[in-house]
Amino acid sequence: MSEPIRIALVGLDHWYSAFPVADEAARHPEVELCGIAHDDRDRAGELARRVGVERVEQEPMALVEDPAVEAVISFIDCRRNPDVVIAAAERGKHVLSIKPVARTLEEATRVRDAVRKAGIHFLPAESRPRLSTYQRQLRAWFDEGRFGKLISAQASLWAGIPQQWHDDPTPGWFTDPERAPRRRLDRPQHLPDRPPSRAARRGGGRDLGPDRQPQAPGPADGGLRHLHPGLRGRGDATLEDTWTNPGAFQSGNVLVGTEGAVRLDVAARRLSVAGNFDGFKGWVEVAAPVSHVEGLDHFVDLIRGRAEPVAGVDDAWRNLAVTLAFYEAARSRRPVAPEVLS
């Protein structure tokens, strides 16, 4: 068996994503989690002890620049993520990157150029659900024409604003507009056969910062977002992705076509289908398949040359472009065409 891939975890700002990936890396037979870096050494040490990692650094570049590190998982805040990814790429290290990859398209373009020049594998965190059982099945049904012409698609994710640490309920840096991540989009963008031509947004946001005054965009923004045409058959897609839910995390989606339809409710753990599907006639409800994965297996397979990438840096760039178009639509109160990747 080959030597384990030496992977460093850089930044715990997005701790709710970093912890599961660290747990998976610690038990993965082909991975050596060789170091954890975070501004707060105590917090980094807490996770390191939990997963059995000896090396703890306060400065992320101490790991990124280490020749012994082969790949980097970056869950640092979005303001600093571009510099981490670029530094890793310039040293030939593969990257699994937090979502979104950057705050602006200028920053994202710098990342894209560095990744392309280095020829490394880059896996955007927002695209990892494409690896799930549900998304793979949905994609297969879509490619097989089971839906006919898609008429509409809806995807929703409602959550409360993240805690700054697992035992600290305050939002902390998530209310800092210079550091807080934009709400990201990936689904159902990977289903259309062409990118959306314009984006619109209706609905306001709310700021959970000290002054508690509404703003657009806010660190806990909400609202309905529309992509047009974005779907085969010139259908529309509606996405709701917010931090405005005071209750538990919930997500789901609906696809409706001329020949079939599907609805997933993650909270109820149910999948409903109707149409031209083997074994189903009329609306049938079944247990929902897995709708999310951490993506480390795929990251390892990419590095080993055993898989084709489910997504890459171009996807991260496009996702950010569409997201920024929504924010501009909110400010200008008019539909906005996303920037096009060159």
XYZ file of C-alpha atoms in Angstrom:
342
model
C 0.000 0.000 0.000
C 1.215 3.538 -0.790
C 2.381 5.856 1.923
C -0.448 7.918 3.469
C -1.090 11.349 1.981
C 0.140 13.968 4.430
C -2.675 16.510 4.773
C -2.712 19.667 6.897
C -5.874 21.314 8.195
C -5.509 25.090 8.010
C -7.974 27.324 9.859
C -10.869 26.381 12.122
C -12.954 29.493 11.493
C -15.535 27.238 9.837
C -15.225 24.762 12.700
C -18.562 23.043 11.933
C -17.041 21.873 8.635
C -13.498 21.410 9.907
C -14.390 19.065 12.756
C -16.155 16.394 10.633
C -13.390 16.449 8.019
C -10.733 16.137 10.735
C -12.580 13.167 12.218
C -12.767 11.522 8.797
C -9.097 12.235 8.062
C -8.020 10.768 11.404
C -9.603 7.413 10.602
C -8.911 7.338 6.844
C -6.453 4.522 5.946
C -4.777 6.579 3.210
C -4.423 9.877 5.086
C -2.072 11.193 7.723
C -3.484 14.344 9.275
C -0.074 15.837 10.015
C -0.936 19.219 11.480
C -3.644 21.698 12.462
C -3.230 25.488 12.310
C -5.491 28.129 13.791
C -5.112 31.631 15.230
C -6.231 30.353 18.612
C -3.748 27.630 19.575
C -5.956 26.426 22.423
C -8.807 25.705 20.040
C -6.453 24.060 17.566
C -5.029 21.986 20.406
C -8.509 20.920 21.487
C -9.222 19.447 18.051
C -5.699 18.022 17.728
C -6.074 16.060 20.957
C -9.459 14.800 19.848
C -8.129 13.380 16.571
C -4.646 12.395 17.728
C -2.573 15.042 15.921
C 0.656 16.176 17.539
C 1.567 19.242 15.512
C -0.323 22.465 16.274
C 0.545 25.796 14.676
C -0.789 29.308 15.122
C 0.416 30.553 11.739
C -1.301 28.769 8.786
C 1.667 29.259 6.449
C 3.851 27.179 8.742
C 1.976 24.160 7.428
C 1.249 25.416 3.907
C 4.947 26.079 3.273
C 6.179 22.813 4.838
C 7.580 20.588 2.040
C 6.425 17.487 3.923
C 2.761 18.526 3.573
C 1.234 17.175 0.358
C -2.279 18.609 0.528
C -4.164 21.314 2.403
C -7.707 21.500 3.721
C -8.547 25.175 4.225
C -11.384 26.175 6.531
C -9.931 29.579 7.288
C -12.138 32.664 6.928
C -12.930 33.807 3.402
C -10.810 36.956 3.656
C -7.601 34.930 4.044
C -8.551 31.838 2.051
C -7.283 33.106 -1.340
C -3.751 33.640 -0.004
C -3.741 30.176 1.592
C -4.938 28.464 -1.594
C -2.531 30.365 -3.827
C 0.417 29.608 -1.548
C -0.521 25.930 -1.506
C -0.953 25.803 -5.277
C 2.402 27.478 -5.892
C 4.001 24.694 -3.854
C 2.165 21.964 -5.759
C -0.190 21.048 -2.917
C -3.749 19.908 -3.630
C -6.514 21.872 -1.896
C -9.951 21.229 -0.443
C -11.255 24.763 0.039
C -13.944 26.358 2.161
C -16.974 27.972 0.549
C -16.942 30.427 -1.047
C -13.386 30.430 -2.295
C -13.098 34.207 -1.968
C -15.073 37.382 -1.313
C -14.674 38.934 -4.773
C -14.261 37.714 -8.322
C -10.882 39.467 -8.486
C -9.681 37.311 -5.603
C -11.316 34.208 -7.085
C -9.589 34.864 -10.414
C -6.210 34.992 -8.674
C -7.012 31.617 -7.126
C -8.213 30.184 -10.432
C -5.071 31.301 -12.247
C -2.788 29.847 -9.574
C -4.628 26.522 -9.543
C -4.626 26.264 -13.320
C -0.915 27.137 -13.542
C 0.035 24.606 -10.865
C -2.156 21.817 -12.244
C -3.238 20.782 -8.760
C -6.557 19.291 -7.741
C -8.940 21.811 -6.174
C -12.178 20.635 -4.543
C -14.645 23.385 -3.543
C -16.472 22.622 -0.308
C -19.868 23.732 -1.640
C -19.728 21.066 -4.357
C -19.194 18.109 -2.029
C -22.939 17.279 -1.870
C -22.654 16.293 -5.547
C -20.932 13.154 -4.236
C -23.926 12.124 -2.127
C -26.180 9.195 -2.955
C -29.107 11.526 -3.559
C -27.284 13.959 -5.832
C -25.754 11.133 -7.867
C -29.182 9.534 -8.317
C -30.731 12.881 -9.212
C -28.036 13.536 -11.769
C -28.532 10.056 -13.289
C -32.292 10.569 -13.562
C -31.691 13.978 -15.101
C -29.240 12.637 -17.695
C -31.596 9.745 -18.521
C -34.362 12.213 -19.336
C -36.682 10.938 -16.584
C -37.944 14.465 -15.899
C -38.562 15.359 -19.535
C -38.115 19.091 -19.898
C -37.507 20.696 -16.543
C -40.087 23.359 -15.714
C -38.926 24.480 -12.291
C -36.473 23.708 -9.541
C -36.468 24.811 -5.925
C -33.756 24.361 -3.330
C -33.821 25.645 0.232
C -31.493 25.727 3.187
C -32.562 27.418 6.407
C -30.211 27.707 9.334
C -29.449 29.956 12.243
C -26.313 32.087 12.118
C -23.343 29.877 13.057
C -21.795 29.900 16.491
C -18.180 31.082 16.495
C -17.207 27.885 18.354
C -19.008 24.700 19.368
C -19.327 25.844 22.991
C -19.705 29.575 22.290
C -23.167 30.566 21.004
C -22.144 34.110 19.989
C -21.712 34.620 16.211
C -18.320 36.299 16.571
C -16.590 36.857 13.235
C -19.649 35.710 11.283
C -21.109 39.204 11.760
C -17.961 40.904 10.447
C -18.748 41.940 6.835
C -15.031 41.878 5.992
C -14.699 38.236 7.000
C -18.174 36.679 6.869
C -18.811 34.271 3.995
C -21.299 35.036 1.279
C -24.093 32.511 1.147
C -22.967 30.079 -1.498
C -24.781 28.366 -4.369
C -24.045 25.079 -6.056
C -27.315 23.189 -6.317
C -29.049 22.981 -8.701
C -26.424 24.748 -10.818
C -24.670 21.491 -11.679
C -27.861 20.134 -13.286
C -28.425 22.722 -16.057
C -26.821 22.311 -19.442
C -25.895 26.004 -19.538
C -25.226 28.671 -16.914
C -28.042 30.977 -15.802
C -28.424 34.086 -17.927
C -29.564 36.340 -15.129
C -30.180 36.327 -11.414
C -32.745 38.185 -9.372
C -33.437 38.383 -5.705
C -36.418 39.393 -3.640
C -36.737 39.459 0.098
C -34.623 41.298 2.591
C -31.931 40.342 5.012
C -31.298 40.996 8.634
C -28.117 41.952 10.370
C -27.450 40.175 13.644
C -24.644 42.548 14.552
C -24.634 45.040 17.431
C -26.844 47.657 15.741
C -29.317 45.018 14.502
C -30.228 47.160 11.509
C -31.255 45.518 8.208
C -28.704 45.573 5.439
C -28.277 43.957 2.048
C -26.319 41.822 2.003
C -26.079 41.061 5.683
C -24.015 38.368 7.344
C -27.311 36.574 8.044
C -29.053 37.448 4.827
C -32.198 35.803 3.561
C -34.569 35.947 0.645
C -35.625 34.151 -2.495
C -33.171 33.987 -5.353
C -34.064 33.225 -8.948
C -32.010 31.874 -11.835
C -33.260 32.254 -15.419
C -33.301 30.300 -17.611
C -30.826 28.007 -15.881
C -32.712 24.829 -16.742
C -33.287 22.713 -19.811
C -36.676 23.616 -21.227
C -36.085 27.267 -20.181
C -37.391 26.692 -16.687
C -36.628 28.814 -13.667
C -34.807 27.863 -10.484
C -35.616 29.330 -7.075
C -33.131 29.051 -4.237
C -33.451 30.072 -0.615
C -30.264 29.946 1.431
C -30.398 31.842 4.691
C -29.030 32.307 8.175
C -32.337 33.706 9.379
C -33.866 30.546 10.840
C -34.002 30.638 14.654
C -34.594 26.895 14.821
C -32.758 23.796 13.630
C -31.000 23.352 10.297
C -33.331 22.281 7.497
C -32.914 21.764 3.769
C -34.722 20.261 0.825
C -35.383 20.600 -2.875
C -37.976 20.007 -5.578
C -37.532 19.345 -9.302
C -40.583 19.384 -11.596
C -40.520 18.372 -15.251
C -42.978 17.475 -17.987
C -42.427 13.752 -17.326
C -41.559 13.477 -13.651
C -40.960 15.197 -10.345
C -38.976 14.644 -7.166
C -39.092 16.221 -3.700
C -36.558 15.780 -0.874
C -37.250 16.794 2.735
C -34.087 16.349 4.800
C -35.755 17.050 8.163
C -38.451 14.425 7.545
C -35.875 12.140 5.884
C -38.285 11.417 3.055
C -37.924 11.376 -0.728
C -41.048 11.606 -2.922
C -40.998 10.785 -6.650
C -43.581 10.690 -9.437
C -43.311 9.829 -13.121
C -41.153 7.579 -15.260
C -39.146 5.897 -12.529
C -38.634 2.134 -12.270
C -40.925 0.606 -9.669
C -42.868 3.807 -9.028
C -46.328 4.785 -10.262
C -47.819 8.055 -9.131
C -46.399 9.783 -6.068
C -44.340 7.370 -3.983
C -42.583 8.282 -0.758
C -39.462 6.415 0.365
C -36.685 6.892 2.914
C -34.358 9.674 1.805
C -30.871 8.661 0.630
C -27.776 10.388 1.991
C -27.766 14.015 0.841
C -24.369 15.191 2.143
C -20.824 13.838 2.397
C -17.577 15.314 3.695
C -15.776 14.627 0.421
C -12.450 13.362 1.788
C -12.669 10.008 -0.021
C -13.091 11.851 -3.312
C -10.216 14.219 -2.482
C -7.959 11.220 -1.833
C -9.117 9.507 -5.026
C -8.289 12.648 -7.020
C -4.782 12.815 -5.581
C -4.274 9.093 -6.235
C -5.517 9.469 -9.816
C -8.467 7.150 -9.270
C -11.301 9.583 -10.030
C -12.384 12.430 -12.241
C -13.151 15.635 -10.311
C -16.786 16.164 -9.398
C -16.042 19.898 -9.356
C -13.070 22.215 -9.566
C -11.868 25.781 -9.315
C -13.968 26.904 -12.294
C -17.094 25.703 -10.458
C -16.060 27.675 -7.373
C -15.559 30.778 -9.524
C -18.975 30.410 -11.201
C -20.728 29.760 -7.904
C -19.283 32.966 -6.493
C -20.213 34.894 -9.653
C -23.863 33.858 -9.377
C -23.916 34.595 -5.652
C -22.471 38.070 -6.175
C -25.046 38.692 -8.907
C -27.762 38.032 -6.323
C -26.243 40.584 -3.954
C -26.058 43.152 -6.733
C -29.677 42.380 -7.647
C -30.648 43.032 -4.022
C -28.869 46.386 -4.037
C -30.096 47.538 -7.445
C -33.550 45.901 -7.268
C -33.176 44.580 -10.802
C -32.090 41.290 -12.415
C -28.343 41.004 -12.889
C -26.389 38.810 -15.290
C -23.569 36.913 -13.520
C -20.035 37.473 -14.746
C -18.901 34.851 -17.255
C -15.786 32.766 -16.710
C -13.117 33.498 -19.311
